[in-house]
Short mmCIF file of C-alpha atoms in Angstrom, two decimals:
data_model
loop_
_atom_site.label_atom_id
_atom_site.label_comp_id
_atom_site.label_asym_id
_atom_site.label_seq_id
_atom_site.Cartn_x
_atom_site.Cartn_y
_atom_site.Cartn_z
CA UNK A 33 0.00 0.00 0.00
CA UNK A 34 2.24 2.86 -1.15
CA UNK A 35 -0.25 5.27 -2.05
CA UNK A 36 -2.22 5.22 1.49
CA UNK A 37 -0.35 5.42 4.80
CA UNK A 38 -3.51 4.75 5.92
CA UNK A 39 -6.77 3.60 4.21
CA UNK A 40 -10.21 5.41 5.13
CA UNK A 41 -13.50 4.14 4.16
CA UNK A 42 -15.66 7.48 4.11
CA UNK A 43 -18.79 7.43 1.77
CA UNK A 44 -19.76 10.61 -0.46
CA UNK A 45 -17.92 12.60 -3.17
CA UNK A 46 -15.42 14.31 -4.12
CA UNK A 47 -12.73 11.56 -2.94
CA UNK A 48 -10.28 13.92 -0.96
CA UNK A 49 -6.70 11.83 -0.57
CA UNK A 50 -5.32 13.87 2.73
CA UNK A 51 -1.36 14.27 2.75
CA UNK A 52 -0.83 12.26 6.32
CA UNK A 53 0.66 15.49 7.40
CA UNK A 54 -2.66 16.55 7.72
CA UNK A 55 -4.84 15.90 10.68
CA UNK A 56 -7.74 14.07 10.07
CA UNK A 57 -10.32 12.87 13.09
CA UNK A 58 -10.05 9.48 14.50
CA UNK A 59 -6.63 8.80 12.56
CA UNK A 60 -2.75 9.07 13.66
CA UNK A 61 -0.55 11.64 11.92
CA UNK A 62 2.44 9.81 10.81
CA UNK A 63 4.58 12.32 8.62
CA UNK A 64 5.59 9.11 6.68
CA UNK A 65 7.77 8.81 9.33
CA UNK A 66 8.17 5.56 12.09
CA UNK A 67 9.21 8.32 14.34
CA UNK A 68 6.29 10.11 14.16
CA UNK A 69 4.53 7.08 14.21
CA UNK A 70 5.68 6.29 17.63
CA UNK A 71 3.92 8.97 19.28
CA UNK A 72 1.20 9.59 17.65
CA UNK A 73 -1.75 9.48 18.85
CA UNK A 74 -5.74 9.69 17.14
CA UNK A 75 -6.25 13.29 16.19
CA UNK A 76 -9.57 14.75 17.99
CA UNK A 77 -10.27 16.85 15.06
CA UNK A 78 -9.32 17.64 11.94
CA UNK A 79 -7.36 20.39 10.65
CA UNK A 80 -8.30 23.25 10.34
CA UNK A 81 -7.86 23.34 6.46
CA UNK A 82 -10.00 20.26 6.17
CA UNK A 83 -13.16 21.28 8.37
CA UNK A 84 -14.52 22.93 5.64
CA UNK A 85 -14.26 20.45 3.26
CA UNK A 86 -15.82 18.04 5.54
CA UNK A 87 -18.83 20.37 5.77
CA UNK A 88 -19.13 19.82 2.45
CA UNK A 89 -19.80 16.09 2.86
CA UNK A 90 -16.14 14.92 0.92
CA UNK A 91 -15.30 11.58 1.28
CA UNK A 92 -12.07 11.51 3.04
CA UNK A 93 -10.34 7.91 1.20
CA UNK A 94 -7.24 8.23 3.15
CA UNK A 95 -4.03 9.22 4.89
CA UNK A 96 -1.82 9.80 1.56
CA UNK A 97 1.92 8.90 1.80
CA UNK A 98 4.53 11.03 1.16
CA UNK A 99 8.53 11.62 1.41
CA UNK A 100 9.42 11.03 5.11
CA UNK A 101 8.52 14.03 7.25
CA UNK A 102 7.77 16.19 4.00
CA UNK A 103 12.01 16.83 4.29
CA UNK A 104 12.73 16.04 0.51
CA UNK A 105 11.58 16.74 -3.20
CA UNK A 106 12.00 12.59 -4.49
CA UNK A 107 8.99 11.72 -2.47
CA UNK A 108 10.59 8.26 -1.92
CA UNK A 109 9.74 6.65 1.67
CA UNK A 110 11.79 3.62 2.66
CA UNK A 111 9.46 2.78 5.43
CA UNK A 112 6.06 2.83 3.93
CA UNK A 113 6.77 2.19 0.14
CA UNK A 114 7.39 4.60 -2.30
CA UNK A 115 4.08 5.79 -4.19
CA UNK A 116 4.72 4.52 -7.86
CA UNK A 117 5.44 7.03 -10.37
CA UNK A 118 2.20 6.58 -12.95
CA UNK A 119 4.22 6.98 -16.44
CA UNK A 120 7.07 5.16 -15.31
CA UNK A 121 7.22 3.16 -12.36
CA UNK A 122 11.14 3.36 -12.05
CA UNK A 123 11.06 6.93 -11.48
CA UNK A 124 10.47 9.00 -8.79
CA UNK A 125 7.21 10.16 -8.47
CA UNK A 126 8.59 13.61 -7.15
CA UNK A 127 7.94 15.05 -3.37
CA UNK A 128 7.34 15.40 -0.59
CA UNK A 129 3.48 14.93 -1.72
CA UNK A 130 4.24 12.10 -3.30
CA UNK A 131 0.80 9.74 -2.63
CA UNK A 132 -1.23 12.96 -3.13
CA UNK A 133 -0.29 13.07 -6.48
CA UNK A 134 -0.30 9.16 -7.46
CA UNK A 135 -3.32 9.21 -5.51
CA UNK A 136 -5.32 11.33 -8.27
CA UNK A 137 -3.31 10.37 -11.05
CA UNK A 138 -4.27 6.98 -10.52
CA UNK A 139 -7.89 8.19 -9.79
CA UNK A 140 -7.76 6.58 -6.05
CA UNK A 141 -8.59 10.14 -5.44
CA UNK A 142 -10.82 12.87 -7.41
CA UNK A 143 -8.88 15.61 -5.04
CA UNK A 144 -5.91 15.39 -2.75
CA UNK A 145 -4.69 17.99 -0.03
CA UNK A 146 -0.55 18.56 -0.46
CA UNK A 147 1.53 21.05 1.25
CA UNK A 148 4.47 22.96 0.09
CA UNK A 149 7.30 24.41 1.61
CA UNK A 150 9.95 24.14 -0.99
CA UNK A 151 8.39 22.53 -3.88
CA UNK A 152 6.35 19.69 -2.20
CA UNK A 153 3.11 20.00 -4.51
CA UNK A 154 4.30 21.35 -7.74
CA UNK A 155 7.79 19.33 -8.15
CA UNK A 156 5.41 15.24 -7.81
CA UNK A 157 2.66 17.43 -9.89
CA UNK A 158 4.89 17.63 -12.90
CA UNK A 159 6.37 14.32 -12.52
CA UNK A 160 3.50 12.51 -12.00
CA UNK A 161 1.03 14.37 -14.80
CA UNK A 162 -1.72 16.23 -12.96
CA UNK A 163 -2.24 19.65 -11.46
CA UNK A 164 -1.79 21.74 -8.13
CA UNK A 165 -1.45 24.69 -6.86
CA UNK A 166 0.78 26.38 -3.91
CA UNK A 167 -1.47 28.57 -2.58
CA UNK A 168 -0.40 32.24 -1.14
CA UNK A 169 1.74 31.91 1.93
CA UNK A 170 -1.10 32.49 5.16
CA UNK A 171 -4.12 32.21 3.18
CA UNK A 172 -4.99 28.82 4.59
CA UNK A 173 -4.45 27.55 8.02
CA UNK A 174 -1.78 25.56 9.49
CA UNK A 175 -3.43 25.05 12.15
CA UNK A 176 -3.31 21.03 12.74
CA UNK A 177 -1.05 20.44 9.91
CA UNK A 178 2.64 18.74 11.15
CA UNK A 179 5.03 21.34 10.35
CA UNK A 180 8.30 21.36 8.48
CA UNK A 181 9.46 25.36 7.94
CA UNK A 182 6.16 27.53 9.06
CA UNK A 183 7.33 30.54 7.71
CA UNK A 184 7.30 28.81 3.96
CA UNK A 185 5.01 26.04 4.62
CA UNK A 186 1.56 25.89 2.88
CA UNK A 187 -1.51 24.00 1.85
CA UNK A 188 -2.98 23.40 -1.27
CA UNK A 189 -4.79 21.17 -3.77
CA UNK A 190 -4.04 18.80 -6.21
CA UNK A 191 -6.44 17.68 -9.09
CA UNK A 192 -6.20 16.04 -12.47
CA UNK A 193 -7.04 19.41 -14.00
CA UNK A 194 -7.11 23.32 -13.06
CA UNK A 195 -11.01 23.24 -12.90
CA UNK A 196 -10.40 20.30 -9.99
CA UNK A 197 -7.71 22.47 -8.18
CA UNK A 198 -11.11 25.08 -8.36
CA UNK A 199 -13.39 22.68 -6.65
CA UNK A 200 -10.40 21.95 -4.02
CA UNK A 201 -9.96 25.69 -3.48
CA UNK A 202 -13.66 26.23 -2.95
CA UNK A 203 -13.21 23.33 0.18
CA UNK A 204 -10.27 24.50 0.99
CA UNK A 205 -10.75 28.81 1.28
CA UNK A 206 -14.54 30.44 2.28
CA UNK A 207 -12.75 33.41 0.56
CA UNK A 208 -11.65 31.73 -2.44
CA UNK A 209 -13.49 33.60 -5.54
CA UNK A 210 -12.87 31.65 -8.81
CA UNK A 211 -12.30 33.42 -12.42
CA UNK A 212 -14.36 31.14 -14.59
CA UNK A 213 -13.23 32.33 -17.95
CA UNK A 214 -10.05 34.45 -19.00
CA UNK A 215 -9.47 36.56 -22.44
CA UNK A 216 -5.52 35.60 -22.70
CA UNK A 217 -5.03 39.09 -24.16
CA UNK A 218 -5.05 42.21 -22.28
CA UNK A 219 -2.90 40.24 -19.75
CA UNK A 220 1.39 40.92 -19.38
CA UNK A 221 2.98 37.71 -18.88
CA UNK A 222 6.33 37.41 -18.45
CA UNK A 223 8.28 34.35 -19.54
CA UNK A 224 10.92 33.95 -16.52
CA UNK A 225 14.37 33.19 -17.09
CA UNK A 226 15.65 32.46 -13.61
CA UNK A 227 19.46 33.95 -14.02
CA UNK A 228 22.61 30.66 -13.59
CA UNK A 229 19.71 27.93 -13.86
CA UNK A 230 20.11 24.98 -16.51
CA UNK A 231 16.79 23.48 -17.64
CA UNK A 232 16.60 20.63 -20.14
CA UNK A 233 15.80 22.30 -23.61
CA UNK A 234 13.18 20.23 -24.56
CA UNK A 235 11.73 21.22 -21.49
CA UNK A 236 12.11 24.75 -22.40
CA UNK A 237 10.95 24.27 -25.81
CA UNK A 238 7.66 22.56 -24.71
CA UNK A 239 6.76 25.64 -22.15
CA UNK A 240 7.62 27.95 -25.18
CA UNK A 241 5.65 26.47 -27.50
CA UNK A 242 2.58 26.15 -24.54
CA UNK A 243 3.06 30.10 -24.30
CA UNK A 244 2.94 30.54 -27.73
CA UNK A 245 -0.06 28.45 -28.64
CA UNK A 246 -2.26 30.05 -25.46
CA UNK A 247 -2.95 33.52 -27.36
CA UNK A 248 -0.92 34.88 -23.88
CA UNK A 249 1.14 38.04 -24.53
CA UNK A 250 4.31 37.63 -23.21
CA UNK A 251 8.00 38.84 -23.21
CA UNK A 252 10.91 37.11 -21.80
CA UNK A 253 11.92 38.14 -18.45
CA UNK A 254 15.79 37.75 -16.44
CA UNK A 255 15.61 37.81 -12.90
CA UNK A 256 18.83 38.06 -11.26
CA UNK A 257 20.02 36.16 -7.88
CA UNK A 258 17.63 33.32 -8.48
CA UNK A 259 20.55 31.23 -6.97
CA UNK A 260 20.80 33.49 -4.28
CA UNK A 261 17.04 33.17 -3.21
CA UNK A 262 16.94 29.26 -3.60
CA UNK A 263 20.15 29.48 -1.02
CA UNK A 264 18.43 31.56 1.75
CA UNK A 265 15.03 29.76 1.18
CA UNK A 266 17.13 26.59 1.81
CA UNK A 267 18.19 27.76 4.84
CA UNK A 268 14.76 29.14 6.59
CA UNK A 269 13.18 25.35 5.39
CA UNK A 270 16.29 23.82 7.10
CA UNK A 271 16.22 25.68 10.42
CA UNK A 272 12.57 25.23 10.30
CA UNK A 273 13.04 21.40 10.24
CA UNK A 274 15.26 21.58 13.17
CA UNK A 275 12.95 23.53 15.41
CA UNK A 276 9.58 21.53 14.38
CA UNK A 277 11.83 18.23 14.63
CA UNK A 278 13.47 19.03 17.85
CA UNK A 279 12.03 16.26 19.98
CA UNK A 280 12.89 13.42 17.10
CA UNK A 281 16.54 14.84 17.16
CA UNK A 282 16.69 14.93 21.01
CA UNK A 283 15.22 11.30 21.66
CA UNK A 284 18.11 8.63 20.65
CA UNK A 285 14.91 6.05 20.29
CA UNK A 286 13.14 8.48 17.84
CA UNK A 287 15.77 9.31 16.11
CA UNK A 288 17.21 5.70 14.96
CA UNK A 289 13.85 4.97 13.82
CA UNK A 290 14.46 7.57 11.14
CA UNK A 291 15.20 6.52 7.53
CA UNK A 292 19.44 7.18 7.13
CA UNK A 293 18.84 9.96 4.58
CA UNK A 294 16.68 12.07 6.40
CA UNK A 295 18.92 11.81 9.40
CA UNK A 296 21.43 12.86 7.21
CA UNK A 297 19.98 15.86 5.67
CA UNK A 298 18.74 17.11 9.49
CA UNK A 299 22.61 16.49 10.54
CA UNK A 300 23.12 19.03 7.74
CA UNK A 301 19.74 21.39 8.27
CA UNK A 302 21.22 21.27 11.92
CA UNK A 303 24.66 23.34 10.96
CA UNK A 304 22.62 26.33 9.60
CA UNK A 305 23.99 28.94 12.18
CA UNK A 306 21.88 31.58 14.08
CA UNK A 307 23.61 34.20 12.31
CA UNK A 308 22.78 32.40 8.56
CA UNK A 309 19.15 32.06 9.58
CA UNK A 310 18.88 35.91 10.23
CA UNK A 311 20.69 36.67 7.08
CA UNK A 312 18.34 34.36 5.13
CA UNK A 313 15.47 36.45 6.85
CA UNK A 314 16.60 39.53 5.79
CA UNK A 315 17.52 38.03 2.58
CA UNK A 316 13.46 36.87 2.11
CA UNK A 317 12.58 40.59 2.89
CA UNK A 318 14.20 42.28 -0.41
CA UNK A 319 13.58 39.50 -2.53
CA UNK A 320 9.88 39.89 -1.98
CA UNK A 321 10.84 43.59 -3.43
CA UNK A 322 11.58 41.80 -6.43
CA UNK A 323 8.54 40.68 -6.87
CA UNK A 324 6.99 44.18 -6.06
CA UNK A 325 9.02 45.35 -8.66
CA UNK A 326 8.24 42.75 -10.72
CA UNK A 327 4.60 42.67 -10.49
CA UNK A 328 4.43 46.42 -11.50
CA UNK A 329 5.12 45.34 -14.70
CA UNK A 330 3.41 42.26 -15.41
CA UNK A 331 0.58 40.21 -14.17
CA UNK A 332 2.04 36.53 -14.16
CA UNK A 333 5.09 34.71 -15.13
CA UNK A 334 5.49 31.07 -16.57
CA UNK A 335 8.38 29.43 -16.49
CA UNK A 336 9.49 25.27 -15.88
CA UNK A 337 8.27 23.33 -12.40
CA UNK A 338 11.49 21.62 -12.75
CA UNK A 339 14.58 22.18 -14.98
CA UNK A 340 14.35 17.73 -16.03
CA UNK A 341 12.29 14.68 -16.11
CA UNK A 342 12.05 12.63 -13.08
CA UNK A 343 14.82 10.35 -12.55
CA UNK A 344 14.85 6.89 -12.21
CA UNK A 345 14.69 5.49 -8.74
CA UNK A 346 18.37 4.76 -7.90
CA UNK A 347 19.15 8.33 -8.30
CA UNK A 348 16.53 9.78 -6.08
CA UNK A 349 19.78 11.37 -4.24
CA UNK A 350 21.17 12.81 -6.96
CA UNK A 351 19.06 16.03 -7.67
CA UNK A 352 18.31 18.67 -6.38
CA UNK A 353 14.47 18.87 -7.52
CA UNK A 354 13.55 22.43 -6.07
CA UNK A 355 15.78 25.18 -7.48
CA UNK A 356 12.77 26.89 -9.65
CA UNK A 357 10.22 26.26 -7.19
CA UNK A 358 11.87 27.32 -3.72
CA UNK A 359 12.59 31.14 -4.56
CA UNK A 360 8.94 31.09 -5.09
CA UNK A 361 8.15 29.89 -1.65
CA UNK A 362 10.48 32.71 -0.42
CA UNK A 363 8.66 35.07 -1.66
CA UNK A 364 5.74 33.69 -0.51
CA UNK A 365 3.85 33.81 -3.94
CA UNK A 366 1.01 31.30 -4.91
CA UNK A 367 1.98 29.56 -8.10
CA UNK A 368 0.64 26.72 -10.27
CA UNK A 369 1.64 23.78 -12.19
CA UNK A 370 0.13 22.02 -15.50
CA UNK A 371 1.38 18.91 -16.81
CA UNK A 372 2.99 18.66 -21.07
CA UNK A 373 4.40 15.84 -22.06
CA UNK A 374 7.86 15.74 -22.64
CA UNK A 375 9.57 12.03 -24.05
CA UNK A 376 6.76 9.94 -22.44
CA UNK A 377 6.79 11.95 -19.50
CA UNK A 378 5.87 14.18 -17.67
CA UNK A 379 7.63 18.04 -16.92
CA UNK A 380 5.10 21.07 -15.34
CA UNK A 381 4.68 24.33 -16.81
CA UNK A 382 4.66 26.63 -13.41
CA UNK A 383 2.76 30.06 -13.45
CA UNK A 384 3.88 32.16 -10.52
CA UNK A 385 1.34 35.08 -9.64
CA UNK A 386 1.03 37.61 -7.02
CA UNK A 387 0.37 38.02 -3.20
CA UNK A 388 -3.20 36.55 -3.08
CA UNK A 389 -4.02 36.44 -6.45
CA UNK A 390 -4.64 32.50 -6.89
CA UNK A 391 -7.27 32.80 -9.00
CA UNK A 392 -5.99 35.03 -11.47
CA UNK A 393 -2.77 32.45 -11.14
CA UNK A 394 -5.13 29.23 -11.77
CA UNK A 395 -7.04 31.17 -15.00
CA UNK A 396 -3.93 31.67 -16.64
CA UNK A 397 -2.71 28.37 -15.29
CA UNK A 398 -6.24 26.75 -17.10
CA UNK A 399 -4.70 28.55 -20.66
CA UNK A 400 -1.59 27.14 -21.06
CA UNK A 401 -3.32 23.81 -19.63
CA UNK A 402 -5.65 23.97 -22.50
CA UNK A 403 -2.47 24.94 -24.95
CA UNK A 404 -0.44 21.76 -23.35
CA UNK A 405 -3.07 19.41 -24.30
CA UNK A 406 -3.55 20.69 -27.85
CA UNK A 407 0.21 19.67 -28.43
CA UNK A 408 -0.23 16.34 -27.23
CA UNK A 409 -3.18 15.80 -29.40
#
C-alpha cells in the first residue's frame, strides 16, 4: 500500500486523498515517518484546512503517503513504500506529496490535499502528470497540519485538471473567488528566465511552445540572484526542520527509527547557524521587493516546475528537484503547475502570480493547460 499510509473508508464525493501530514479525526498523523509514528496518537479533530471540506460532505479515502517528514523533493519513503510514479514506475514520483499526487493520477482520489514548503506540490505534480497549486503563503491555516518550515510552509490542492484544483480551493478557502473564464489578451505575462539555472531544452521548448499556442502576450523576463534566493530559502526550510523536529533529534529512540537519509539531511539542516538564519530572513525581505518590482510590470510569469524529467529510482539522491520552485516559496507567492508531455513523461509548466491572487494564477494556469493538451493531441 504505497499510495495510502492509511486507508479510510468514508462514503460521499469528491474523494479527498489527505497528505498524512494533515490531521484528520479518529486517525494518527504519521509524517511518513516511524518516528512520528511512535507517538502519535488519534487526532480529535481535523485540521483546520480540512473542516470545511468536511462540511461539504467529501469523502475523506485516506491518509496519503509522502517523502518522510515532508524533508525532501523525491517523495521516496523507505518505510512505507514509495508511491509509484504513474508513467514510469522506475522513477520518482517527485515530493514530498508524493501519494497525493499518485493518488489522483491513478484516480484513487478525485482531489488530494498537499503542502508545500519548498516545492512539495508542484515538483510530484509535474512528474506525476496532474495539477496543483501552492497557494499564497497564510491564506490557509496551518493550524493542525505537522510542520516542516512555518514561515514557507503551505496547503494546497491537487487535481487532475485546473477546474479540480477550483473545486479543491472552494473546500479548501470560504474566501476563495474563482475566475471562470479568461481573455488571454489584455494580460502581461512574463516568460521567466531564472538567471545561472540549466533546464533541459526540450523542457524549455515545450513551455515555449505552450506560451505561444495560449494567445498569452508575453516577453521574456531575467531575474537576477535566483541562486541566491533558492540558497536563503534553503536555509529558513532547514532551520525550520530543526525547530519543528526538535524532539525526534533529542530522543536517541526516535531518532534511529528515522530513515538514514533524512537523518542525514537534518545532521546538515542542523549546521545552519543563528547568524545564517537571520541573514536568510533579511535576505526573504528584499527578494519579496523583487517581486513588487516585478509585479508592476506584469501580471504573471510562466516558467518550468522543474529544470528535467524525473529520474529513475536509484538516483533519487542525486538532484536537487527544487531550485525553480523554492525562490517562489520565499517570496511567498502562490503559483501553479500544469502537466505537457515531454519524451513519455511528464515536466510542469509553473505560473507564478502575485500576493493573493490564486485565481488570477489558476485562470492563466487553465490557458496554457488547455495549450499543453492541444500539443499532445
Amino acid at each position: 500500500m504505497c499510495t495510502f499510509i492509511t486507508k479510510l473508508e468514508e462514503k460521499g464525493a469528491p474523494r479527498l486523498a489527505v497528505k498524512d501530514l494533515v490531521d484528520v479525526r479518529g486517525s494518527i498523523t504519521t509524517a511518513g515517518s516511524r518516528a512520528v509514528a511512535a507517538i502519535a496518537e488519534p487526532a480529535n479533530e481535523d485540521a483546520a484546512c480540512l473542516k470545511r471540506a468536511r462540511a461539504k460532505s467529501v469523502a475523506i479515502v485516506g491518509k496519503a503517503n509522502l517523502h518522510e517528514l515532508a524533508f525532501g523533493a523525491a517523495g521516496v519513503n523507505e518505510w512505507f513504500g514509495t508511491p509509484r510514479n504513474p508513467l514510469d514506475p522506475r522513477r520518482v514520483p517527485g515530493g514530498s506529496s508524493s501519494g497525493s499526487a499518485v493518488a489522483v493520477a491513478t484516480e484513487e482520489a478525485d482531489l488530494a490535499l498537499g503542502t508545500d514548503t519548498g516545492g512539495s506540490i508542484r515538483v510530484p505534480a509535474a512528474f506525476c502528470g496532474v495539477a496543483g497549486l501552492k497557494t499564497t503563503h497564510g491564506r490557509t491555516s496551518l493550524e493542525g497540519v505537522w510542520p516542516l518550515a512555518p514561515r514557507l510552509d503551505t496547503v494546497g490542492p491537487m487535481a487532475k485538471d485546473v477546474a479540480g484544483l477550483r473545486v479543491a480551493m472552494a473546500l479548501l478557502d470560504d474566501g476563495f473567488r474563482p475566475l471562470e473564464s479568461l481573455a488571454p489578451t489584455g494580460l502581461r505575462i512574463g516568460r521567466l528566465f531564472p538567471e545561472g539555472e540549466s533546464v533541459d531544452p526540450e523542457i524549455d521548448e515545450v513551455v515555449d511552445r505552450a506560451v505561444a499556442e495560449s494567445g498569452l502576450e508575453f516577453e521574456a523576463v531575467r531575474v537576477d540572484q535566483w541562486g541566491r534566493a533558492f540558497e536563503e530559502g534553503t536555509k529558513i526550510l532547514y532551520a525550520g526542520a530543526v525547530e519543528s523536529n526538535s524532539r525526534i533529534l533529542t530522543d536517541p529512540h526516535l531518532y534511529s527509527l528515522l530513515s538514514e537519509p533524512v537523518r542525514r539531511r537534518l545532521e546538515e539542516a542542523s549546521r545552519v547557524s543563528q547568524g545564517e538564519l537571520e541573514v536568510a530572513l533579511d535576505y526573504q525581505v528584499t527578494w519579496q521587493e523583487t517581486w513588487r518590482d516585478l509585479f508592476c510590470r506584469f501580471d504573471a510569469f510562466v516558467l518550468p516546475a522543474v529544470g528535467f524529467l524525473p529520474p529513475l529510482l536509484e538516483e533519487a539522491y542525486q538532484h536537487t528537484y527544487t531550485r525553480l520552485t523554492m525562490p517562489v516559496n520565499l517570496a511567498g507567492l502562490p503559483a501553479a503547475v500544469v502537466p505537457v508531455r515531454v519524451k513519455g513523461l511528464s515536466a510542469g509548466i509553473q505560473v507564478i502570480g502575485a500576493w493573493n491572487q490564486d485565481e488570477l494564477c489558476l485562470a492563466v494556469a487553465e490557458v496554457l493547460e488547455g495549450a499543453a493538451r492541444s500539443m499532445s493531441s
